[in-house]
Coordinates of C-alpha atoms in Angstrom, one line a residue:
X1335 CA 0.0 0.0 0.0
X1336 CA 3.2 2.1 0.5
X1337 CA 3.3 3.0 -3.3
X1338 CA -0.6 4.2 -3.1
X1339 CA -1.2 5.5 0.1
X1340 CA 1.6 8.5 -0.2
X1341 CA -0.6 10.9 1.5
X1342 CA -0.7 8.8 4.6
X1343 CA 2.7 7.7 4.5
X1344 CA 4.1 11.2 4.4
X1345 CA 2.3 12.4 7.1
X1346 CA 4.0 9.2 9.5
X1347 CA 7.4 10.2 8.4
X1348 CA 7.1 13.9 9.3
X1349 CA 5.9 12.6 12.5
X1350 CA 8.5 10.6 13.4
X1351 CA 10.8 13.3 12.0
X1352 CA 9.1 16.1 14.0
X1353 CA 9.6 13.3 17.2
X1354 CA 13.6 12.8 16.2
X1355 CA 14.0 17.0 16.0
X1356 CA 12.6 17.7 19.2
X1357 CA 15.0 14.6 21.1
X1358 CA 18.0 15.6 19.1
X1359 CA 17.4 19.6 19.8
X1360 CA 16.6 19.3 23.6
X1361 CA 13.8 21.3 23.1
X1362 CA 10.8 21.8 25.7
X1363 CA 8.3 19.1 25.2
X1364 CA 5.8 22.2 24.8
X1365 CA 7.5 22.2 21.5
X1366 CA 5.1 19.4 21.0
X1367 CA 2.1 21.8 21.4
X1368 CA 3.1 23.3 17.8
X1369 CA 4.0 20.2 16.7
X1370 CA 0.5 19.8 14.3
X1371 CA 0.4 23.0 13.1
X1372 CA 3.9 22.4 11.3
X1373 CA 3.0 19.1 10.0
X1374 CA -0.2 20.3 8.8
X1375 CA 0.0 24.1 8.3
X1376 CA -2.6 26.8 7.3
X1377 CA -6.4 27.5 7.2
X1378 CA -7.5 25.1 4.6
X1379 CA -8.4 21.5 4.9
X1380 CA -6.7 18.9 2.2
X1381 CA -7.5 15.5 3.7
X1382 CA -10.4 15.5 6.3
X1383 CA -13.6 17.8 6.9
X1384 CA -11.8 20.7 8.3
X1385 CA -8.1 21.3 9.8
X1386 CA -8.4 21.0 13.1
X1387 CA -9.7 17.1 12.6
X1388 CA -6.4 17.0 10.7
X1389 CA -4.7 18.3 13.7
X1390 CA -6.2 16.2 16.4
X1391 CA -5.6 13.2 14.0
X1392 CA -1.8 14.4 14.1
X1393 CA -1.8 14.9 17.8
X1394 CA -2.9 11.1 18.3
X1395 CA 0.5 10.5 16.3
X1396 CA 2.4 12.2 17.8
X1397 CA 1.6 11.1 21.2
X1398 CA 1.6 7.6 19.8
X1399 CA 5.1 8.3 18.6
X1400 CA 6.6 10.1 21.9
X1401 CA 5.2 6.3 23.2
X1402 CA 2.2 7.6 25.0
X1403 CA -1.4 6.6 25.0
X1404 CA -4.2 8.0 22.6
X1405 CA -6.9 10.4 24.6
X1406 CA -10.3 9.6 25.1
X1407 CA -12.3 11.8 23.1
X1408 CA -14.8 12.9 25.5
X1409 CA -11.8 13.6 28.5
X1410 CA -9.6 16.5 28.2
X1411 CA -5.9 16.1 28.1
X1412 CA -2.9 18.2 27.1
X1413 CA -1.0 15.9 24.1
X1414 CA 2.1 16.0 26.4
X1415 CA -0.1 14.8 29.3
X1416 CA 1.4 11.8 30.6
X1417 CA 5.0 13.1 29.2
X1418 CA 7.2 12.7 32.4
X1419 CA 6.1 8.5 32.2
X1420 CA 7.9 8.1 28.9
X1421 CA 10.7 11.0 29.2
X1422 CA 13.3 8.5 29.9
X1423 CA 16.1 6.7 28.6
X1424 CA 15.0 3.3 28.5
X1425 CA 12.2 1.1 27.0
X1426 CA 9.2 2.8 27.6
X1427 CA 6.4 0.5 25.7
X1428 CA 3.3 0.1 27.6
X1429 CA 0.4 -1.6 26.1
X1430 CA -1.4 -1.5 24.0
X1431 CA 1.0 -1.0 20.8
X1432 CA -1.1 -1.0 18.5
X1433 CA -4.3 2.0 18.9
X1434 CA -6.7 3.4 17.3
X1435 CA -7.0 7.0 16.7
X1436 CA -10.8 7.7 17.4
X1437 CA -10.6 11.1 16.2
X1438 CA -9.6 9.9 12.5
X1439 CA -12.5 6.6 12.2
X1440 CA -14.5 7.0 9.8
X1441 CA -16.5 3.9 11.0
X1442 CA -16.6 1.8 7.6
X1443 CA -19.0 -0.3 7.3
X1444 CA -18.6 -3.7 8.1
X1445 CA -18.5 -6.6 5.5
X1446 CA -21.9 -6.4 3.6
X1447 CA -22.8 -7.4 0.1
X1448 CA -24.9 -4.8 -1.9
X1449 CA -26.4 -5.0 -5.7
X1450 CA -25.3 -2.2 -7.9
X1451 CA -26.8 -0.8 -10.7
X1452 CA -24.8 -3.6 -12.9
X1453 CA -28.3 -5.6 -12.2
X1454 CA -30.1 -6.6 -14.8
X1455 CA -33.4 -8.3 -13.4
X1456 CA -32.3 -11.4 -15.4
X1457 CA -34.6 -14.1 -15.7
X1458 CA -32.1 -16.3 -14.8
X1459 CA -31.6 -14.6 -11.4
X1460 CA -28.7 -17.0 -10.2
X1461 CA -28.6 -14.8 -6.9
X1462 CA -31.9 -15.2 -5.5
X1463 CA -31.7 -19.1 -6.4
X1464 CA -28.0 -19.8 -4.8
X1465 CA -28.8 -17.7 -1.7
X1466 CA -29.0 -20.3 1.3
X1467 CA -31.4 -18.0 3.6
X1468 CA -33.7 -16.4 1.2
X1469 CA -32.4 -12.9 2.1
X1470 CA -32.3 -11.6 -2.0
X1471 CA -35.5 -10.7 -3.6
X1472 CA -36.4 -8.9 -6.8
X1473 CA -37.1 -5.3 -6.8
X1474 CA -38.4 -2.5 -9.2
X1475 CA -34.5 -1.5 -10.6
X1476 CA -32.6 -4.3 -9.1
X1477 CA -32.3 -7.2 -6.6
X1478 CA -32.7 -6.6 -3.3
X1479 CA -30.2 -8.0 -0.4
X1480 CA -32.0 -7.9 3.2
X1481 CA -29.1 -7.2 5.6
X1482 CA -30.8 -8.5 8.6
X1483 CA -31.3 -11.9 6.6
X1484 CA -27.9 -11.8 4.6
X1485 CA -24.9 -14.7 6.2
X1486 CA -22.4 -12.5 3.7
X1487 CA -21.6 -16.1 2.6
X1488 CA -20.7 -14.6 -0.7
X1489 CA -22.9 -17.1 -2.7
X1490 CA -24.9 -14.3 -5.0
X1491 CA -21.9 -12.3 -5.8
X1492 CA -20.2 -15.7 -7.2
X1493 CA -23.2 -16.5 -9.1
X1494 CA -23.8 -12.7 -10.8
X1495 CA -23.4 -13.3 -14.7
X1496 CA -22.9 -9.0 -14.5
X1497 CA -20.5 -8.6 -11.8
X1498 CA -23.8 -6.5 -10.0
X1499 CA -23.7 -7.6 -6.7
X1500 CA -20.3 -5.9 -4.7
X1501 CA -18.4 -7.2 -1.7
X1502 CA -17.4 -4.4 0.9
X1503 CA -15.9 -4.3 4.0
X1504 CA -13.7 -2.6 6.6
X1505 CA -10.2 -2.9 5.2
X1506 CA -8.8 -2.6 8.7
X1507 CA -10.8 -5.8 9.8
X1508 CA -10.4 -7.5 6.6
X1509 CA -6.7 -7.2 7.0
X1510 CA -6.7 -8.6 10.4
X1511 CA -6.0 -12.5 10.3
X1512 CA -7.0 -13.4 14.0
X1513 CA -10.8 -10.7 13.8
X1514 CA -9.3 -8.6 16.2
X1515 CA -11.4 -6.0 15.1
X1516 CA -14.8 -5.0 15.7
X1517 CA -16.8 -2.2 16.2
X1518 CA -18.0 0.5 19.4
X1519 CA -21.1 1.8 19.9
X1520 CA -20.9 4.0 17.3
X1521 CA -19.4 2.1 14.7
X1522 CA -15.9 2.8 14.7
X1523 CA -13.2 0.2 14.8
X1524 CA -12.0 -0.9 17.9
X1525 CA -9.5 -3.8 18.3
X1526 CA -9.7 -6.6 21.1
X1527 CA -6.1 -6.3 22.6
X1528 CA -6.1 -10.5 23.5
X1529 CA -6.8 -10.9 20.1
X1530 CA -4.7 -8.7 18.5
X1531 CA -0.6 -10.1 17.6
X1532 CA 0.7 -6.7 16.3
X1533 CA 1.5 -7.5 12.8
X1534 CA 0.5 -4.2 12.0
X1535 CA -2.0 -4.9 8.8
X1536 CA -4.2 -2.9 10.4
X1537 CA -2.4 0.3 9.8
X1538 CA -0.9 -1.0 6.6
X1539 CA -4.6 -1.2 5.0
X1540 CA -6.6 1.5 7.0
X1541 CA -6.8 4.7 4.0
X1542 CA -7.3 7.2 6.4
X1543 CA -4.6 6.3 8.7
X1544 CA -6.7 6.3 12.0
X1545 CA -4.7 3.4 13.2
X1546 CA -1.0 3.3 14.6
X1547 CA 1.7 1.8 16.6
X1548 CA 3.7 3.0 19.3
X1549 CA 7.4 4.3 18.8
X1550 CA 10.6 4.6 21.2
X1551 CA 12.7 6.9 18.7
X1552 CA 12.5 10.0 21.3
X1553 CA 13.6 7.3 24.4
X1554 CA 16.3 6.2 22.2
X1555 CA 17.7 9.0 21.0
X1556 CA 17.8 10.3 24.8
X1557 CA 19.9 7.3 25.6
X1558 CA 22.3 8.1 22.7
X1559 CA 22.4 11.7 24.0
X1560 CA 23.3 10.3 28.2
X1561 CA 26.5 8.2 26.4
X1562 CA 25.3 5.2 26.5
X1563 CA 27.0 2.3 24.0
X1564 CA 23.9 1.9 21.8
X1565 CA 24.3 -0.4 19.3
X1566 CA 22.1 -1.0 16.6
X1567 CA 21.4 -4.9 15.0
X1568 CA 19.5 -4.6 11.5
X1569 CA 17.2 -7.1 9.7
X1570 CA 18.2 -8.3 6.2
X1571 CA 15.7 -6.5 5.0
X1572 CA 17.2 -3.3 5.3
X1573 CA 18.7 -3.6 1.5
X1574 CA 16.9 -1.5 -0.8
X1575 CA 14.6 0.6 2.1
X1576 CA 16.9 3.8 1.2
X1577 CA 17.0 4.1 -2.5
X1578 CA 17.8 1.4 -5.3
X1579 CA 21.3 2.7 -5.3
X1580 CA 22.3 3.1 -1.7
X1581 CA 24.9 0.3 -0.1
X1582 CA 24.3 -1.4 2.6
X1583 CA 27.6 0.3 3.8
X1584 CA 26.2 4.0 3.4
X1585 CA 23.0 2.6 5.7
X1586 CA 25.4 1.6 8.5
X1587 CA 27.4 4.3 8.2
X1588 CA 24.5 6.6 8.2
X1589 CA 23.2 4.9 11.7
X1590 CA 26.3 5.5 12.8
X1591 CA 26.4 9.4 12.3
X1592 CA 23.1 9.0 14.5
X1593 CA 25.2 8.5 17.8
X1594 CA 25.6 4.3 17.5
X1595 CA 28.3 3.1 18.8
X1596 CA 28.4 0.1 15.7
X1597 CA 25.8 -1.4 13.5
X1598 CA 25.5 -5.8 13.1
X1599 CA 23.7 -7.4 10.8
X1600 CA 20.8 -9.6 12.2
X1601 CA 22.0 -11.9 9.1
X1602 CA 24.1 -13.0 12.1
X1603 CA 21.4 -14.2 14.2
X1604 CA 19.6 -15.4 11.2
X1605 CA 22.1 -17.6 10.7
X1606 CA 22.3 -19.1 14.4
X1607 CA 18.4 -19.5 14.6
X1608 CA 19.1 -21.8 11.3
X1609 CA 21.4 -24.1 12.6
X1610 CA 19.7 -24.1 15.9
X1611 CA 16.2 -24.9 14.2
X1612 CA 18.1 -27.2 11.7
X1613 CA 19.4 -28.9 15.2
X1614 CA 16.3 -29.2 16.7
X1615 CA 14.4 -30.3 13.5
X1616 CA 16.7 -33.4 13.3
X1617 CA 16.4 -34.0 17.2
X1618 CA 12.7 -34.0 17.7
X1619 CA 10.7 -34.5 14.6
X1620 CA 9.1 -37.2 14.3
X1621 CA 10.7 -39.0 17.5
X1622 CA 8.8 -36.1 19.9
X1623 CA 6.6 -34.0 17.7
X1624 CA 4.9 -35.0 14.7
X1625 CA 6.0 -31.3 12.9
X1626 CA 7.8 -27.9 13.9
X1627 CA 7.0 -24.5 13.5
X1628 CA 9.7 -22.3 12.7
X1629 CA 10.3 -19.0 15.6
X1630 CA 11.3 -16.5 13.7
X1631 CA 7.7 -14.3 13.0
X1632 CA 6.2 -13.3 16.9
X1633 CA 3.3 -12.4 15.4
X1634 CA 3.1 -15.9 13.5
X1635 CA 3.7 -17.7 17.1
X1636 CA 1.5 -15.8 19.1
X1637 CA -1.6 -16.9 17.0
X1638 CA -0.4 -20.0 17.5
X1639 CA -0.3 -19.7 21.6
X1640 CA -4.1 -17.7 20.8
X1641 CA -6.0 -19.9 18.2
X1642 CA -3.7 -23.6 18.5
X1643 CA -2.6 -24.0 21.8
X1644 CA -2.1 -27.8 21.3
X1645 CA 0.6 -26.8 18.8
X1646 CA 2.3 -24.2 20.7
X1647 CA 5.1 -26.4 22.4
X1648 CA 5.6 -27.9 18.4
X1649 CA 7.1 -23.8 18.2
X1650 CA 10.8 -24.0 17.6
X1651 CA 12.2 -23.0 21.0
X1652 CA 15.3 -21.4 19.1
X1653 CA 15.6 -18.0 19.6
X1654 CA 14.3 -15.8 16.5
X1655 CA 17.2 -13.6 14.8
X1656 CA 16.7 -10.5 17.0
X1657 CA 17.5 -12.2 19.6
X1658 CA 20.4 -14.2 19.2
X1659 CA 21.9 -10.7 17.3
X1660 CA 21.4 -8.8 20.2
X1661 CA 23.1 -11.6 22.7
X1662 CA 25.9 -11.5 20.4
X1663 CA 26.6 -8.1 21.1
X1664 CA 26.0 -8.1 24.9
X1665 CA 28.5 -10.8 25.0
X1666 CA 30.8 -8.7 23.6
X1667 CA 29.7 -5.5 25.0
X1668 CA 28.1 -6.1 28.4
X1669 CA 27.1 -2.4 28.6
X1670 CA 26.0 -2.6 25.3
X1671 CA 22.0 -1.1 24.1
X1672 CA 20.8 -2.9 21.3
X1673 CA 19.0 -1.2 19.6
X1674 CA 16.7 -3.7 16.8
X1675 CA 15.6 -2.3 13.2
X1676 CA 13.5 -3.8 11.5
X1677 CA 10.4 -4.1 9.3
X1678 CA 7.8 -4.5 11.8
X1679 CA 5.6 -3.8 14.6
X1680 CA 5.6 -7.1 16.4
X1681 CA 9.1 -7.2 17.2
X1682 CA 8.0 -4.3 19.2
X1683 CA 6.1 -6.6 21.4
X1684 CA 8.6 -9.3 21.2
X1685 CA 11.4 -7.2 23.0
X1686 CA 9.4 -6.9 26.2
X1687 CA 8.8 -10.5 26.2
X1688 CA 10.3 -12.3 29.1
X1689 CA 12.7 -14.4 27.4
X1690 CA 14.0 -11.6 25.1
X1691 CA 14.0 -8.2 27.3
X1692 CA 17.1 -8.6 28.8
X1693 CA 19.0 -8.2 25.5
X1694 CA 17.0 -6.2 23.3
X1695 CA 16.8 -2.8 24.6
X1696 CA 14.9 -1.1 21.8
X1697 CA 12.7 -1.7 19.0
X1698 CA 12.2 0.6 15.7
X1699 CA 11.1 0.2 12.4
X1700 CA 12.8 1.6 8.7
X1701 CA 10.0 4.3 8.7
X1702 CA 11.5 5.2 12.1
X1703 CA 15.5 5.3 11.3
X1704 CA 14.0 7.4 8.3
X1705 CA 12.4 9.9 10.8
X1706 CA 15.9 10.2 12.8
X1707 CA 17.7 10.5 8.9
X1708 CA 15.8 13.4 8.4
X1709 CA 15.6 14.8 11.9
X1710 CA 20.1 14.9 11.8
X1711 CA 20.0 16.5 7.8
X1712 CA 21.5 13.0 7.1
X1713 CA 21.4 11.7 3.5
X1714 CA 22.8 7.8 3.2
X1715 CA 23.5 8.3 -0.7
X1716 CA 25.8 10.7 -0.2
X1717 CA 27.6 9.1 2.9
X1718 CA 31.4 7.6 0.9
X1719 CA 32.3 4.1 2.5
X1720 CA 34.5 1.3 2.3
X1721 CA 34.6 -0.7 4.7
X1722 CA 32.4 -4.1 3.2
X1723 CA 29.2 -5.2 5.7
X1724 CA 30.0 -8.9 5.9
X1725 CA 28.5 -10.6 9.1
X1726 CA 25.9 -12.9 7.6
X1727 CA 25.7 -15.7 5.1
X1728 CA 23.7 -15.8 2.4
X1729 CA 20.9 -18.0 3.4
X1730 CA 20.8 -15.8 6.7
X1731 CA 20.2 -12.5 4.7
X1732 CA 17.5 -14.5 2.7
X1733 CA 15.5 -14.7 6.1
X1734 CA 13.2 -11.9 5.2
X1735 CA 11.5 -13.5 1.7
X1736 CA 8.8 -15.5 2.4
X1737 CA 10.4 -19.2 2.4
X1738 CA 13.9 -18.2 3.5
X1739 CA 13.5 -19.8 6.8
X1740 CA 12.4 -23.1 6.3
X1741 CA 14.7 -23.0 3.2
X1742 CA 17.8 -22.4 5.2
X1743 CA 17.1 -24.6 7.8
X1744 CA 16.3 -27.4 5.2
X1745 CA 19.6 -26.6 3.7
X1746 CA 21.1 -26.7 6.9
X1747 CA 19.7 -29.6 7.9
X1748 CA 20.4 -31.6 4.6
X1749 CA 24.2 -31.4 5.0
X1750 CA 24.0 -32.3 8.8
X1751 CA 22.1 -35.5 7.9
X1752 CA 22.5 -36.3 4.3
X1753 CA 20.3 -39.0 4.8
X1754 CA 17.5 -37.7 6.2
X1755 CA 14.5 -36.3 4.2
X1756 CA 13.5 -32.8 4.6
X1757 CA 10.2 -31.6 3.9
X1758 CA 9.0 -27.5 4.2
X1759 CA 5.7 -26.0 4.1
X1760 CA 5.1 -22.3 4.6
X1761 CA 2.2 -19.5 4.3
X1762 CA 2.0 -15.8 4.5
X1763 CA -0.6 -13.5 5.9
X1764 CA -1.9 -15.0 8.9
X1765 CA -4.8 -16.1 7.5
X1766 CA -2.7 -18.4 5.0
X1767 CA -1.1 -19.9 7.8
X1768 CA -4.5 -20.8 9.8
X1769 CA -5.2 -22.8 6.9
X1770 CA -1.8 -24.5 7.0
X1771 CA -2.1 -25.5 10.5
X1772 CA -5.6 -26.8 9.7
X1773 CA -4.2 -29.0 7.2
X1774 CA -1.8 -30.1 9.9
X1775 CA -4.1 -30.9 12.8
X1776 CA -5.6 -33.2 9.8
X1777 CA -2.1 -34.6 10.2
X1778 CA -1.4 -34.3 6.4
X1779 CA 2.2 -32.4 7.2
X1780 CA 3.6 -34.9 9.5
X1781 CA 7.4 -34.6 9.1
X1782 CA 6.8 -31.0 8.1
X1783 CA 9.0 -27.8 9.1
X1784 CA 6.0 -25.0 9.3
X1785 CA 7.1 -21.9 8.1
X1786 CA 4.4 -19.0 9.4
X1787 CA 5.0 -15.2 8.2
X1788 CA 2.1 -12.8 9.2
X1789 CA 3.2 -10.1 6.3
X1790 CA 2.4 -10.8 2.8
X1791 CA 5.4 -11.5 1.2
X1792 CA 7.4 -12.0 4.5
X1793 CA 8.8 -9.7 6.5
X1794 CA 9.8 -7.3 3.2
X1795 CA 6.4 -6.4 3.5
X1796 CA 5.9 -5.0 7.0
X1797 CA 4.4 -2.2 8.1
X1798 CA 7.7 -0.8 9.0
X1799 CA 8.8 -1.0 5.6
X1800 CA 10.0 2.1 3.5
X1801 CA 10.1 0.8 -0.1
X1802 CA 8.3 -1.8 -2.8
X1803 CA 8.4 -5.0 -1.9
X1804 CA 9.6 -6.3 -5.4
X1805 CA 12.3 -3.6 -5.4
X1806 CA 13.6 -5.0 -1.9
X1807 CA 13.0 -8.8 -3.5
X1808 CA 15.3 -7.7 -6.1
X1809 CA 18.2 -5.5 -4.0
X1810 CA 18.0 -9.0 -1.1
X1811 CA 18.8 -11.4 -4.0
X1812 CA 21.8 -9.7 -5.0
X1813 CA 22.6 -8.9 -1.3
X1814 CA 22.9 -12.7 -0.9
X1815 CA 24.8 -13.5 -3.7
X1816 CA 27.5 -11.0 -3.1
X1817 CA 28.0 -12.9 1.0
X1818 CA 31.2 -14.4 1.7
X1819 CA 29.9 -17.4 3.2
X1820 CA 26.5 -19.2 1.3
X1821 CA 25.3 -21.1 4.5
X1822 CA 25.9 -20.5 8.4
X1823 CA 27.7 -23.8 8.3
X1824 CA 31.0 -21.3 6.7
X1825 CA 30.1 -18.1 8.7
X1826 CA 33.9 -17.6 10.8
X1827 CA 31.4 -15.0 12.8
X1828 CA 30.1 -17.1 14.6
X1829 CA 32.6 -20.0 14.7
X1830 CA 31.7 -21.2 18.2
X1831 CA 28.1 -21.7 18.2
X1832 CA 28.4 -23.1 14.9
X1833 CA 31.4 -25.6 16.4
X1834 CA 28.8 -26.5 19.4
X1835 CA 26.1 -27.7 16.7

């Protein structure tokens, strides 16, 4: 939706940006009062009803960006209410992460199917005789679809000869894989917070923007400012985010000028979690557990601890990229911050998980860095490098293409034990992989590694994304080929966890 939704995208970035400028320039957080009427100036409405909906839309983001709650609209509250909470150096993530912004709901309406003026009154009518609950009768102009009858089983708009009878629905809920979202009292989306695993499709698909995630760019940056050792660890997907024709050595070095200490590839990790999920694979299917789900997408296993519980301890208990990255760094740095970049909102959630917490000190997304980029003046394509970004193989840097798991650990585990077998399944979009693990409760993927991704495409298409997803496909798969090391098995990085396996 990135290369469609422009109006809404540019109005996230100079949010974040606006969020970056006042951290970097120690200004008063009242500077945050102003803060709308830069981002959307003058007297004249260009996106909603009037400006000051615009505004109060922007506020939301804002607040949602400094890492604070959204206000009730009925209860009056400063936007920096609640501003000494989160004006610290440290993780500041409360939930919910994921909110919607009242003010800016435009309360769609839910999924309904309607007859258009495509109807013909055939003689044939194929609706009214397919419909399973007699809810379609014929009218003066048209056929008629009684709501209050309708299942929206879909039947009469398969049937239509003319294409007359339209699908709609809420493109926030029909994004949502696990129906996290529903409506309030007066129709506006709401999202059920157990439900909900933060993959973000909400905001990816909502066209006015009304939804969003929270941010920790101003804690970070305040951290950077105190002297800490922040260290930043970024996902594969990185390649391509920044222009067609900017290196992965420019990026690096342009996180550096940001006040990092150093910058690691989470190829690194990537390439542990393989041979630790290659390792386990060979160990415990089908001697222990029928099949294995790979660890890698939080989002992916939290629907799994939500909706298939039975198959939750069949999770790979490897550690997902992120993770092992940042304990690579601590062990080298004990007073390291990591700081993880990456394309998503779940590894948001994932880093105050208690497994994970301890090493990951910080989560931000591409559109986030961006927002710090512009905030600093700083330009990667201009940045002149040399030094070659090396730390992960190819299959690790692969991770973020939906299939580059399960393909690296089957890899992986081929040349530990030629002998054995390996067979991969995987699905993208949550939804997908429901219907996957169906077909595995069936037991027809016995033997199976389960590769879930929650993003379309993998994790090139998360929310946190900056550009195309075939542009990145294209920028990844030269990234791979030009690694010093084609599987983990070679990686001299990480020579002693590799030795152990």
């Amino acid at each position: 939706m990135k290369e469609i939704y422009g109006t809404l995208v540019d109005i996230r970035r100079k949010v974040f940006a606006e969020v970056a400028r006042i951290a970097y320039n120690d200004l008063d957080i009242s500077a945050l009062e102003e803060s709308s009427y830069k981002i959307v100036p003058g007297e004249v409405a260009r996106y909603r009803s009037d400006i000051f909906r615009e505004r109060a839309v922007v506020d939301e983001r804002l607040r949602l960006a400094m890492g604070l709650d959204v206000r009730e609209i009925g209860v009056f509250k400063n936007v920096t209410d609640g501003f000494d909470k989160v004006d610290i150096d440290t993780n500041a993530y409360e939930k919910p992460l994921i909110n919607v912004i009242k003010f800016g709901c435009e309360a769609c309406p839910t999924k309904a199917y309607y007859t258009t003026d495509n109807c013909r009154k055939c003689l044939a009518h194929p609706c009214i005789n397919v419909c399973p609950v007699n809810a379609i009768s014929m009218g003066k102009d048209r056929t008629i679809i009684d709501k209050d009858k309708c299942v929206r089983c879909g039947r009469c708009h398969d049937a239509c000869p003319y294409s007359a009878i339209v699908k709609y629905e809420r493109p926030c809920a029909a994004a949502c894989g696990v129906d996290a979202i529903s409506s309030d009292e007066f129709g506006r989306a709401e999202i059920d917070h157990d439900k909900c695993v933060a993959c973000g499709r909400c905001i990816a698909e909502c066209p006015f923007g009304a939804i969003s995630d929270k941010t920790q760019i101003f804690q970070l940056i305040k951290a950077i400012k105190s002297g800490k050792r922040v260290y930043g660890a970024i996902a594969p997907s990185y390649i391509g985010q920044f222009g067609a024709n900017v290196s992965a050595e420019q990026i690096i070095e342009a996180i550096k000028q940001l006040g990092f200490e150093d910058v690691l590839e989470v190829a690194l990790g990537a390439d542990l979690t393989t041979l630790h999920e290659a390792k386990e694979y060979l160990e415990r299917v089908p001697e222990e557990i029928p099949f294995m789900g790979t660890s890698c997408c939080f989002s992916w296993t939290l629907m799994i601890r939500n909706e298939f519980p039975e198959f939750f301890e069949q999770v790979s208990d490897s550690g997902s990229p992120m993770r092992y990255t940042a304990n690579h760094i601590k062990a080298q740095d004990p007073e390291a911050v990591v700081v993880f970049i990456g394309p998503c909102t779940s590894k948001k959630l994932e880093a105050i998980d208690t497994k994970v917490k301890s090493d990951v000190d910080f989560v931000i997304t591409f559109e986030e860095l961006m927002g710090m980029f512009v905030a600093k003046n700083i330009e990667p394509s201009e940045i002149k490098v040399e030094k070659v970004v090396d730390d992960g193989s190819a299959l690790g840097r692969g991770y973020p293409i939906a299939g580059g798991v399960a393909e690296s650990v089957k890899v992986v585990a081929e040349k530990l034990a030629p002998e054995k077998d390996i067979h991969i399944q995987g699905a993208h979009t949550l939804a997908e992989c429901k219907k996957m693990l169906k077909i595995a409760k069936a037991g027809k993927l016995n033997g199976y590694l389960l590769e879930g991704m929650a993003c379309p495409g993998g994790c090139v298409a998360g929310v946190g994304t900056i550009a195309s997803v075939n542009r990145v496909k294209k920028q990844i798969e030269k990234f791979k080929k030009d690694s010093a090391y084609p599987t983990p098995l070679e990686n001299v990085h990480i020579e002693k966890e590799r030795e152990s396996i």
